[in-house]
Amino acid sequence: MSTYTGATEIALALAVVKTLVLVVGTGITYFAFKAYRRTRQRALGMLACGFGLVTLGLVLAGMLYELLNVQLALGILLESLLVLAGFVVIAYSLYVQ
């Protein structure tokens, strides 16, 4: 097996995993938002927002790198900042209750 084939397989696996993260994260965000709409509790709205930020962050680096030709390190930095912001919002939503 050549190095190129291994790199291609890893890239394919990464794309599959990131797609699954996007699908599951979007589902969690949707259900949290649906719970917010039903109850109108601010904490649930913030929880939905936090999960949305984390989900967006987890798929952003690869998308920026592949689609917009952004440097990988910059994409990972933006990804990490969104994930951090999402976790802060989630923690705050849990603390407010």
Backbone atoms as SQL, in Angstrom:
CREATE TABLE atoms (id INTEGER PRIMARY KEY, chain TEXT, resi INTEGER, resn TEXT, atom TEXT, x REAL, y REAL, z REAL);
INSERT INTO atoms VALUES
  (1, 'A', 1, 'MET', 'N', 0.848, -1.177, 0.000),
  (2, 'A', 1, 'MET', 'CA', 0.000, 0.000, 0.000),
  (3, 'A', 1, 'MET', 'C', 0.891, 1.237, 0.000),
  (4, 'A', 2, 'SER', 'N', 0.652, 2.134, -0.899),
  (5, 'A', 2, 'SER', 'CA', 1.466, 3.340, -0.968),
  (6, 'A', 2, 'SER', 'C', 0.996, 4.370, 0.050),
  (7, 'A', 3, 'THR', 'N', 1.835, 5.362, 0.304),
  (8, 'A', 3, 'THR', 'CA', 1.502, 6.429, 1.239),
  (9, 'A', 3, 'THR', 'C', 0.301, 7.217, 0.746),
  (10, 'A', 4, 'TYR', 'N', 0.239, 7.442, -0.550),
  (11, 'A', 4, 'TYR', 'CA', -0.878, 8.201, -1.117),
  (12, 'A', 4, 'TYR', 'C', -2.205, 7.505, -0.853),
  (13, 'A', 5, 'THR', 'N', -2.248, 6.190, -1.035),
  (14, 'A', 5, 'THR', 'CA', -3.471, 5.431, -0.783),
  (15, 'A', 5, 'THR', 'C', -3.868, 5.546, 0.673),
  (16, 'A', 6, 'GLY', 'N', -2.894, 5.449, 1.582),
  (17, 'A', 6, 'GLY', 'CA', -3.195, 5.586, 3.006),
  (18, 'A', 6, 'GLY', 'C', -3.736, 6.965, 3.327),
  (19, 'A', 7, 'ALA', 'N', -3.157, 7.983, 2.723),
  (20, 'A', 7, 'ALA', 'CA', -3.626, 9.349, 2.950),
  (21, 'A', 7, 'ALA', 'C', -5.039, 9.533, 2.413),
  (22, 'A', 8, 'THR', 'N', -5.323, 8.915, 1.278),
  (23, 'A', 8, 'THR', 'CA', -6.659, 9.010, 0.693),
  (24, 'A', 8, 'THR', 'C', -7.683, 8.320, 1.587),
  (25, 'A', 9, 'GLU', 'N', -7.328, 7.163, 2.119),
  (26, 'A', 9, 'GLU', 'CA', -8.241, 6.436, 3.006),
  (27, 'A', 9, 'GLU', 'C', -8.494, 7.217, 4.289),
  (28, 'A', 10, 'ILE', 'N', -7.458, 7.829, 4.824),
  (29, 'A', 10, 'ILE', 'CA', -7.615, 8.627, 6.042),
  (30, 'A', 10, 'ILE', 'C', -8.492, 9.847, 5.756),
  (31, 'A', 11, 'ALA', 'N', -8.272, 10.494, 4.615),
  (32, 'A', 11, 'ALA', 'CA', -9.087, 11.653, 4.256),
  (33, 'A', 11, 'ALA', 'C', -10.549, 11.257, 4.090),
  (34, 'A', 12, 'LEU', 'N', -10.792, 10.101, 3.487),
  (35, 'A', 12, 'LEU', 'CA', -12.165, 9.617, 3.326),
  (36, 'A', 12, 'LEU', 'C', -12.794, 9.314, 4.686),
  (37, 'A', 13, 'ALA', 'N', -12.045, 8.639, 5.561),
  (38, 'A', 13, 'ALA', 'CA', -12.548, 8.340, 6.900),
  (39, 'A', 13, 'ALA', 'C', -12.847, 9.623, 7.662),
  (40, 'A', 14, 'LEU', 'N', -11.977, 10.607, 7.542),
  (41, 'A', 14, 'LEU', 'CA', -12.189, 11.888, 8.213),
  (42, 'A', 14, 'LEU', 'C', -13.445, 12.575, 7.691),
  (43, 'A', 15, 'ALA', 'N', -13.654, 12.529, 6.395),
  (44, 'A', 15, 'ALA', 'CA', -14.857, 13.135, 5.815),
  (45, 'A', 15, 'ALA', 'C', -16.117, 12.441, 6.326),
  (46, 'A', 16, 'VAL', 'N', -16.075, 11.116, 6.428),
  (47, 'A', 16, 'VAL', 'CA', -17.225, 10.365, 6.937),
  (48, 'A', 16, 'VAL', 'C', -17.499, 10.722, 8.389),
  (49, 'A', 17, 'VAL', 'N', -16.450, 10.753, 9.203),
  (50, 'A', 17, 'VAL', 'CA', -16.618, 11.065, 10.630),
  (51, 'A', 17, 'VAL', 'C', -17.124, 12.492, 10.812),
  (52, 'A', 18, 'LYS', 'N', -16.563, 13.441, 10.087),
  (53, 'A', 18, 'LYS', 'CA', -17.015, 14.834, 10.203),
  (54, 'A', 18, 'LYS', 'C', -18.467, 14.969, 9.746),
  (55, 'A', 19, 'THR', 'N', -18.866, 14.219, 8.731),
  (56, 'A', 19, 'THR', 'CA', -20.255, 14.250, 8.287),
  (57, 'A', 19, 'THR', 'C', -21.171, 13.697, 9.371),
  (58, 'A', 20, 'LEU', 'N', -20.759, 12.612, 10.009),
  (59, 'A', 20, 'LEU', 'CA', -21.554, 12.053, 11.111),
  (60, 'A', 20, 'LEU', 'C', -21.630, 13.018, 12.286),
  (61, 'A', 21, 'VAL', 'N', -20.535, 13.708, 12.587),
  (62, 'A', 21, 'VAL', 'CA', -20.541, 14.727, 13.647),
  (63, 'A', 21, 'VAL', 'C', -21.545, 15.820, 13.296),
  (64, 'A', 22, 'LEU', 'N', -21.545, 16.237, 12.050),
  (65, 'A', 22, 'LEU', 'CA', -22.484, 17.267, 11.609),
  (66, 'A', 22, 'LEU', 'C', -23.927, 16.795, 11.756),
  (67, 'A', 23, 'VAL', 'N', -24.210, 15.570, 11.351),
  (68, 'A', 23, 'VAL', 'CA', -25.581, 15.038, 11.426),
  (69, 'A', 23, 'VAL', 'C', -26.028, 14.897, 12.879),
  (70, 'A', 24, 'VAL', 'N', -25.195, 14.285, 13.722),
  (71, 'A', 24, 'VAL', 'CA', -25.572, 14.074, 15.124),
  (72, 'A', 24, 'VAL', 'C', -25.643, 15.409, 15.872),
  (73, 'A', 25, 'GLY', 'N', -24.663, 16.282, 15.643),
  (74, 'A', 25, 'GLY', 'CA', -24.667, 17.590, 16.299),
  (75, 'A', 25, 'GLY', 'C', -25.868, 18.432, 15.902),
  (76, 'A', 26, 'THR', 'N', -26.229, 18.368, 14.631),
  (77, 'A', 26, 'THR', 'CA', -27.405, 19.091, 14.165),
  (78, 'A', 26, 'THR', 'C', -28.665, 18.528, 14.809),
  (79, 'A', 27, 'GLY', 'N', -28.727, 17.211, 14.951),
  (80, 'A', 27, 'GLY', 'CA', -29.878, 16.588, 15.612),
  (81, 'A', 27, 'GLY', 'C', -30.001, 17.018, 17.068),
  (82, 'A', 28, 'ILE', 'N', -28.890, 17.026, 17.787),
  (83, 'A', 28, 'ILE', 'CA', -28.909, 17.455, 19.183),
  (84, 'A', 28, 'ILE', 'C', -29.329, 18.923, 19.278),
  (85, 'A', 29, 'THR', 'N', -28.787, 19.743, 18.401),
  (86, 'A', 29, 'THR', 'CA', -29.141, 21.163, 18.397),
  (87, 'A', 29, 'THR', 'C', -30.625, 21.342, 18.103),
  (88, 'A', 30, 'TYR', 'N', -31.135, 20.591, 17.153),
  (89, 'A', 30, 'TYR', 'CA', -32.552, 20.668, 16.798),
  (90, 'A', 30, 'TYR', 'C', -33.438, 20.301, 17.981),
  (91, 'A', 31, 'PHE', 'N', -33.134, 19.201, 18.650),
  (92, 'A', 31, 'PHE', 'CA', -33.968, 18.783, 19.776),
  (93, 'A', 31, 'PHE', 'C', -33.873, 19.748, 20.949),
  (94, 'A', 32, 'ALA', 'N', -32.700, 20.319, 21.175),
  (95, 'A', 32, 'ALA', 'CA', -32.567, 21.322, 22.229),
  (96, 'A', 32, 'ALA', 'C', -33.374, 22.569, 21.879),
  (97, 'A', 33, 'PHE', 'N', -33.328, 22.984, 20.614),
  (98, 'A', 33, 'PHE', 'CA', -34.106, 24.143, 20.196),
  (99, 'A', 33, 'PHE', 'C', -35.604, 23.859, 20.263),
  (100, 'A', 34, 'LYS', 'N', -35.986, 22.655, 19.891),
  (101, 'A', 34, 'LYS', 'CA', -37.398, 22.260, 19.972),
  (102, 'A', 34, 'LYS', 'C', -37.878, 22.305, 21.428),
  (103, 'A', 35, 'ALA', 'N', -37.041, 21.851, 22.355),
  (104, 'A', 35, 'ALA', 'CA', -37.388, 21.917, 23.775),
  (105, 'A', 35, 'ALA', 'C', -37.499, 23.369, 24.235),
  (106, 'A', 36, 'TYR', 'N', -36.615, 24.225, 23.726),
  (107, 'A', 36, 'TYR', 'CA', -36.686, 25.646, 24.060),
  (108, 'A', 36, 'TYR', 'C', -37.998, 26.251, 23.563),
  (109, 'A', 37, 'ARG', 'N', -38.366, 25.948, 22.331),
  (110, 'A', 37, 'ARG', 'CA', -39.615, 26.510, 21.783),
  (111, 'A', 37, 'ARG', 'C', -40.829, 26.035, 22.561),
  (112, 'A', 38, 'ARG', 'N', -40.780, 24.810, 23.047),
  (113, 'A', 38, 'ARG', 'CA', -41.905, 24.259, 23.797),
  (114, 'A', 38, 'ARG', 'C', -42.010, 24.893, 25.187),
  (115, 'A', 39, 'THR', 'N', -40.864, 25.113, 25.844),
  (116, 'A', 39, 'THR', 'CA', -40.879, 25.585, 27.231),
  (117, 'A', 39, 'THR', 'C', -40.572, 27.065, 27.383),
  (118, 'A', 40, 'ARG', 'N', -39.917, 27.654, 26.385),
  (119, 'A', 40, 'ARG', 'CA', -39.476, 29.053, 26.421),
  (120, 'A', 40, 'ARG', 'C', -38.520, 29.329, 27.580),
  (121, 'A', 41, 'GLN', 'N', -37.798, 28.300, 28.022),
  (122, 'A', 41, 'GLN', 'CA', -36.780, 28.485, 29.055),
  (123, 'A', 41, 'GLN', 'C', -35.496, 28.967, 28.395),
  (124, 'A', 42, 'ARG', 'N', -35.003, 30.096, 28.869),
  (125, 'A', 42, 'ARG', 'CA', -33.814, 30.710, 28.277),
  (126, 'A', 42, 'ARG', 'C', -32.619, 29.754, 28.297),
  (127, 'A', 43, 'ALA', 'N', -32.493, 28.980, 29.363),
  (128, 'A', 43, 'ALA', 'CA', -31.360, 28.056, 29.481),
  (129, 'A', 43, 'ALA', 'C', -31.363, 27.027, 28.344),
  (130, 'A', 44, 'LEU', 'N', -32.518, 26.559, 27.948),
  (131, 'A', 44, 'LEU', 'CA', -32.590, 25.594, 26.842),
  (132, 'A', 44, 'LEU', 'C', -32.234, 26.254, 25.512),
  (133, 'A', 45, 'GLY', 'N', -32.618, 27.503, 25.344),
  (134, 'A', 45, 'GLY', 'CA', -32.227, 28.228, 24.139),
  (135, 'A', 45, 'GLY', 'C', -30.721, 28.402, 24.060),
  (136, 'A', 46, 'MET', 'N', -30.109, 28.716, 25.203),
  (137, 'A', 46, 'MET', 'CA', -28.660, 28.860, 25.238),
  (138, 'A', 46, 'MET', 'C', -27.974, 27.515, 25.015),
  (139, 'A', 47, 'LEU', 'N', -28.557, 26.461, 25.544),
  (140, 'A', 47, 'LEU', 'CA', -28.009, 25.120, 25.337),
  (141, 'A', 47, 'LEU', 'C', -28.018, 24.776, 23.848),
  (142, 'A', 48, 'ALA', 'N', -29.118, 25.071, 23.179),
  (143, 'A', 48, 'ALA', 'CA', -29.203, 24.829, 21.731),
  (144, 'A', 48, 'ALA', 'C', -28.150, 25.646, 20.988),
  (145, 'A', 49, 'CYS', 'N', -27.984, 26.896, 21.382),
  (146, 'A', 49, 'CYS', 'CA', -26.985, 27.751, 20.750),
  (147, 'A', 49, 'CYS', 'C', -25.581, 27.186, 20.971),
  (148, 'A', 50, 'GLY', 'N', -25.304, 26.744, 22.188),
  (149, 'A', 50, 'GLY', 'CA', -23.994, 26.169, 22.497),
  (150, 'A', 50, 'GLY', 'C', -23.699, 24.927, 21.675),
  (151, 'A', 51, 'PHE', 'N', -24.669, 24.038, 21.572),
  (152, 'A', 51, 'PHE', 'CA', -24.464, 22.831, 20.764),
  (153, 'A', 51, 'PHE', 'C', -24.297, 23.188, 19.289),
  (154, 'A', 52, 'GLY', 'N', -25.008, 24.201, 18.832),
  (155, 'A', 52, 'GLY', 'CA', -24.847, 24.649, 17.456),
  (156, 'A', 52, 'GLY', 'C', -23.444, 25.176, 17.193),
  (157, 'A', 53, 'LEU', 'N', -22.905, 25.959, 18.140),
  (158, 'A', 53, 'LEU', 'CA', -21.545, 26.477, 17.992),
  (159, 'A', 53, 'LEU', 'C', -20.514, 25.355, 17.985),
  (160, 'A', 54, 'VAL', 'N', -20.678, 24.389, 18.885),
  (161, 'A', 54, 'VAL', 'CA', -19.744, 23.257, 18.937),
  (162, 'A', 54, 'VAL', 'C', -19.803, 22.467, 17.641),
  (163, 'A', 55, 'THR', 'N', -20.999, 22.199, 17.156),
  (164, 'A', 55, 'THR', 'CA', -21.152, 21.447, 15.909),
  (165, 'A', 55, 'THR', 'C', -20.527, 22.194, 14.738),
  (166, 'A', 56, 'LEU', 'N', -20.807, 23.480, 14.653),
  (167, 'A', 56, 'LEU', 'CA', -20.220, 24.282, 13.592),
  (168, 'A', 56, 'LEU', 'C', -18.698, 24.274, 13.691),
  (169, 'A', 57, 'GLY', 'N', -18.191, 24.433, 14.892),
  (170, 'A', 57, 'GLY', 'CA', -16.749, 24.438, 15.082),
  (171, 'A', 57, 'GLY', 'C', -16.100, 23.131, 14.685),
  (172, 'A', 58, 'LEU', 'N', -16.755, 22.022, 14.984),
  (173, 'A', 58, 'LEU', 'CA', -16.160, 20.722, 14.700),
  (174, 'A', 58, 'LEU', 'C', -16.072, 20.399, 13.212),
  (175, 'A', 59, 'VAL', 'N', -16.874, 21.041, 12.406),
  (176, 'A', 59, 'VAL', 'CA', -16.800, 20.777, 10.967),
  (177, 'A', 59, 'VAL', 'C', -16.170, 21.932, 10.188),
  (178, 'A', 60, 'LEU', 'N', -15.887, 23.033, 10.860),
  (179, 'A', 60, 'LEU', 'CA', -15.439, 24.227, 10.161),
  (180, 'A', 60, 'LEU', 'C', -14.031, 24.119, 9.580),
  (181, 'A', 61, 'ALA', 'N', -13.080, 23.595, 10.326),
  (182, 'A', 61, 'ALA', 'CA', -11.679, 23.596, 9.879),
  (183, 'A', 61, 'ALA', 'C', -11.519, 22.885, 8.538),
  (184, 'A', 62, 'GLY', 'N', -12.074, 21.728, 8.412),
  (185, 'A', 62, 'GLY', 'CA', -11.963, 20.977, 7.168),
  (186, 'A', 62, 'GLY', 'C', -12.647, 21.673, 6.010),
  (187, 'A', 63, 'MET', 'N', -13.812, 22.258, 6.287),
  (188, 'A', 63, 'MET', 'CA', -14.529, 22.967, 5.229),
  (189, 'A', 63, 'MET', 'C', -13.741, 24.179, 4.749),
  (190, 'A', 64, 'LEU', 'N', -13.185, 24.940, 5.692),
  (191, 'A', 64, 'LEU', 'CA', -12.400, 26.113, 5.307),
  (192, 'A', 64, 'LEU', 'C', -11.186, 25.704, 4.493),
  (193, 'A', 65, 'TYR', 'N', -10.532, 24.638, 4.925),
  (194, 'A', 65, 'TYR', 'CA', -9.325, 24.175, 4.248),
  (195, 'A', 65, 'TYR', 'C', -9.641, 23.661, 2.848),
  (196, 'A', 66, 'GLU', 'N', -10.677, 22.844, 2.740),
  (197, 'A', 66, 'GLU', 'CA', -11.000, 22.210, 1.461),
  (198, 'A', 66, 'GLU', 'C', -11.704, 23.149, 0.486),
  (199, 'A', 67, 'LEU', 'N', -12.646, 23.931, 0.978),
  (200, 'A', 67, 'LEU', 'CA', -13.487, 24.718, 0.084),
  (201, 'A', 67, 'LEU', 'C', -12.972, 26.134, -0.162),
  (202, 'A', 68, 'LEU', 'N', -12.401, 26.759, 0.865),
  (203, 'A', 68, 'LEU', 'CA', -11.995, 28.155, 0.729),
  (204, 'A', 68, 'LEU', 'C', -10.485, 28.345, 0.702),
  (205, 'A', 69, 'ASN', 'N', -9.742, 27.239, 0.728),
  (206, 'A', 69, 'ASN', 'CA', -8.286, 27.273, 0.631),
  (207, 'A', 69, 'ASN', 'C', -7.631, 28.087, 1.758),
  (208, 'A', 70, 'VAL', 'N', -8.224, 28.044, 2.948),
  (209, 'A', 70, 'VAL', 'CA', -7.662, 28.702, 4.123),
  (210, 'A', 70, 'VAL', 'C', -6.574, 27.805, 4.692),
  (211, 'A', 71, 'GLN', 'N', -5.526, 28.403, 5.248),
  (212, 'A', 71, 'GLN', 'CA', -4.462, 27.603, 5.865),
  (213, 'A', 71, 'GLN', 'C', -5.072, 26.697, 6.933),
  (214, 'A', 72, 'LEU', 'N', -4.587, 25.469, 7.004),
  (215, 'A', 72, 'LEU', 'CA', -5.134, 24.496, 7.940),
  (216, 'A', 72, 'LEU', 'C', -5.017, 24.974, 9.383),
  (217, 'A', 73, 'ALA', 'N', -3.887, 25.568, 9.748),
  (218, 'A', 73, 'ALA', 'CA', -3.694, 26.045, 11.120),
  (219, 'A', 73, 'ALA', 'C', -4.717, 27.124, 11.473),
  (220, 'A', 74, 'LEU', 'N', -5.022, 28.020, 10.551),
  (221, 'A', 74, 'LEU', 'CA', -6.021, 29.059, 10.794),
  (222, 'A', 74, 'LEU', 'C', -7.411, 28.444, 10.926),
  (223, 'A', 75, 'GLY', 'N', -7.711, 27.459, 10.099),
  (224, 'A', 75, 'GLY', 'CA', -8.991, 26.760, 10.196),
  (225, 'A', 75, 'GLY', 'C', -9.148, 26.060, 11.530),
  (226, 'A', 76, 'ILE', 'N', -8.084, 25.421, 11.996),
  (227, 'A', 76, 'ILE', 'CA', -8.133, 24.733, 13.287),
  (228, 'A', 76, 'ILE', 'C', -8.283, 25.740, 14.425),
  (229, 'A', 77, 'LEU', 'N', -7.630, 26.897, 14.308),
  (230, 'A', 77, 'LEU', 'CA', -7.783, 27.938, 15.325),
  (231, 'A', 77, 'LEU', 'C', -9.227, 28.423, 15.391),
  (232, 'A', 78, 'LEU', 'N', -9.836, 28.695, 14.239),
  (233, 'A', 78, 'LEU', 'CA', -11.236, 29.129, 14.216),
  (234, 'A', 78, 'LEU', 'C', -12.163, 28.042, 14.756),
  (235, 'A', 79, 'GLU', 'N', -11.879, 26.797, 14.384),
  (236, 'A', 79, 'GLU', 'CA', -12.643, 25.660, 14.893),
  (237, 'A', 79, 'GLU', 'C', -12.572, 25.617, 16.411),
  (238, 'A', 80, 'SER', 'N', -11.377, 25.734, 16.945),
  (239, 'A', 80, 'SER', 'CA', -11.179, 25.659, 18.390),
  (240, 'A', 80, 'SER', 'C', -11.865, 26.810, 19.111),
  (241, 'A', 81, 'LEU', 'N', -11.831, 28.001, 18.525),
  (242, 'A', 81, 'LEU', 'CA', -12.503, 29.144, 19.142),
  (243, 'A', 81, 'LEU', 'C', -14.020, 28.952, 19.184),
  (244, 'A', 82, 'LEU', 'N', -14.590, 28.393, 18.117),
  (245, 'A', 82, 'LEU', 'CA', -16.031, 28.128, 18.111),
  (246, 'A', 82, 'LEU', 'C', -16.404, 27.035, 19.103),
  (247, 'A', 83, 'VAL', 'N', -15.598, 26.001, 19.183),
  (248, 'A', 83, 'VAL', 'CA', -15.863, 24.931, 20.147),
  (249, 'A', 83, 'VAL', 'C', -15.770, 25.483, 21.571),
  (250, 'A', 84, 'LEU', 'N', -14.749, 26.296, 21.833),
  (251, 'A', 84, 'LEU', 'CA', -14.609, 26.919, 23.149),
  (252, 'A', 84, 'LEU', 'C', -15.823, 27.787, 23.466),
  (253, 'A', 85, 'ALA', 'N', -16.227, 28.627, 22.517),
  (254, 'A', 85, 'ALA', 'CA', -17.396, 29.485, 22.736),
  (255, 'A', 85, 'ALA', 'C', -18.649, 28.643, 22.993),
  (256, 'A', 86, 'GLY', 'N', -18.802, 27.568, 22.240),
  (257, 'A', 86, 'GLY', 'CA', -19.952, 26.689, 22.441),
  (258, 'A', 86, 'GLY', 'C', -19.957, 26.061, 23.822),
  (259, 'A', 87, 'PHE', 'N', -18.795, 25.605, 24.277),
  (260, 'A', 87, 'PHE', 'CA', -18.718, 25.009, 25.609),
  (261, 'A', 87, 'PHE', 'C', -18.978, 26.043, 26.704),
  (262, 'A', 88, 'VAL', 'N', -18.527, 27.270, 26.497),
  (263, 'A', 88, 'VAL', 'CA', -18.797, 28.333, 27.471),
  (264, 'A', 88, 'VAL', 'C', -20.303, 28.597, 27.544),
  (265, 'A', 89, 'VAL', 'N', -20.963, 28.665, 26.395),
  (266, 'A', 89, 'VAL', 'CA', -22.410, 28.893, 26.369),
  (267, 'A', 89, 'VAL', 'C', -23.150, 27.717, 27.011),
  (268, 'A', 90, 'ILE', 'N', -22.723, 26.486, 26.732),
  (269, 'A', 90, 'ILE', 'CA', -23.346, 25.308, 27.346),
  (270, 'A', 90, 'ILE', 'C', -23.159, 25.339, 28.858),
  (271, 'A', 91, 'ALA', 'N', -21.951, 25.620, 29.310),
  (272, 'A', 91, 'ALA', 'CA', -21.690, 25.680, 30.757),
  (273, 'A', 91, 'ALA', 'C', -22.540, 26.763, 31.406),
  (274, 'A', 92, 'TYR', 'N', -22.642, 27.913, 30.766),
  (275, 'A', 92, 'TYR', 'CA', -23.448, 29.000, 31.323),
  (276, 'A', 92, 'TYR', 'C', -24.918, 28.601, 31.367),
  (277, 'A', 93, 'SER', 'N', -25.393, 27.934, 30.323),
  (278, 'A', 93, 'SER', 'CA', -26.797, 27.526, 30.300),
  (279, 'A', 93, 'SER', 'C', -27.104, 26.541, 31.423),
  (280, 'A', 94, 'LEU', 'N', -26.155, 25.716, 31.758),
  (281, 'A', 94, 'LEU', 'CA', -26.353, 24.757, 32.852),
  (282, 'A', 94, 'LEU', 'C', -26.214, 25.446, 34.213),
  (283, 'A', 95, 'TYR', 'N', -25.392, 26.456, 34.287),
  (284, 'A', 95, 'TYR', 'CA', -25.168, 27.180, 35.540),
  (285, 'A', 95, 'TYR', 'C', -26.347, 28.085, 35.879),
  (286, 'A', 96, 'VAL', 'N', -26.965, 28.687, 34.865),
  (287, 'A', 96, 'VAL', 'CA', -28.054, 29.640, 35.077),
  (288, 'A', 96, 'VAL', 'C', -29.234, 28.974, 35.771),
  (289, 'A', 97, 'GLN', 'N', -29.529, 27.751, 35.428),
  (290, 'A', 97, 'GLN', 'CA', -30.646, 27.032, 36.041),
  (291, 'A', 97, 'GLN', 'C', -30.365, 26.905, 37.482);
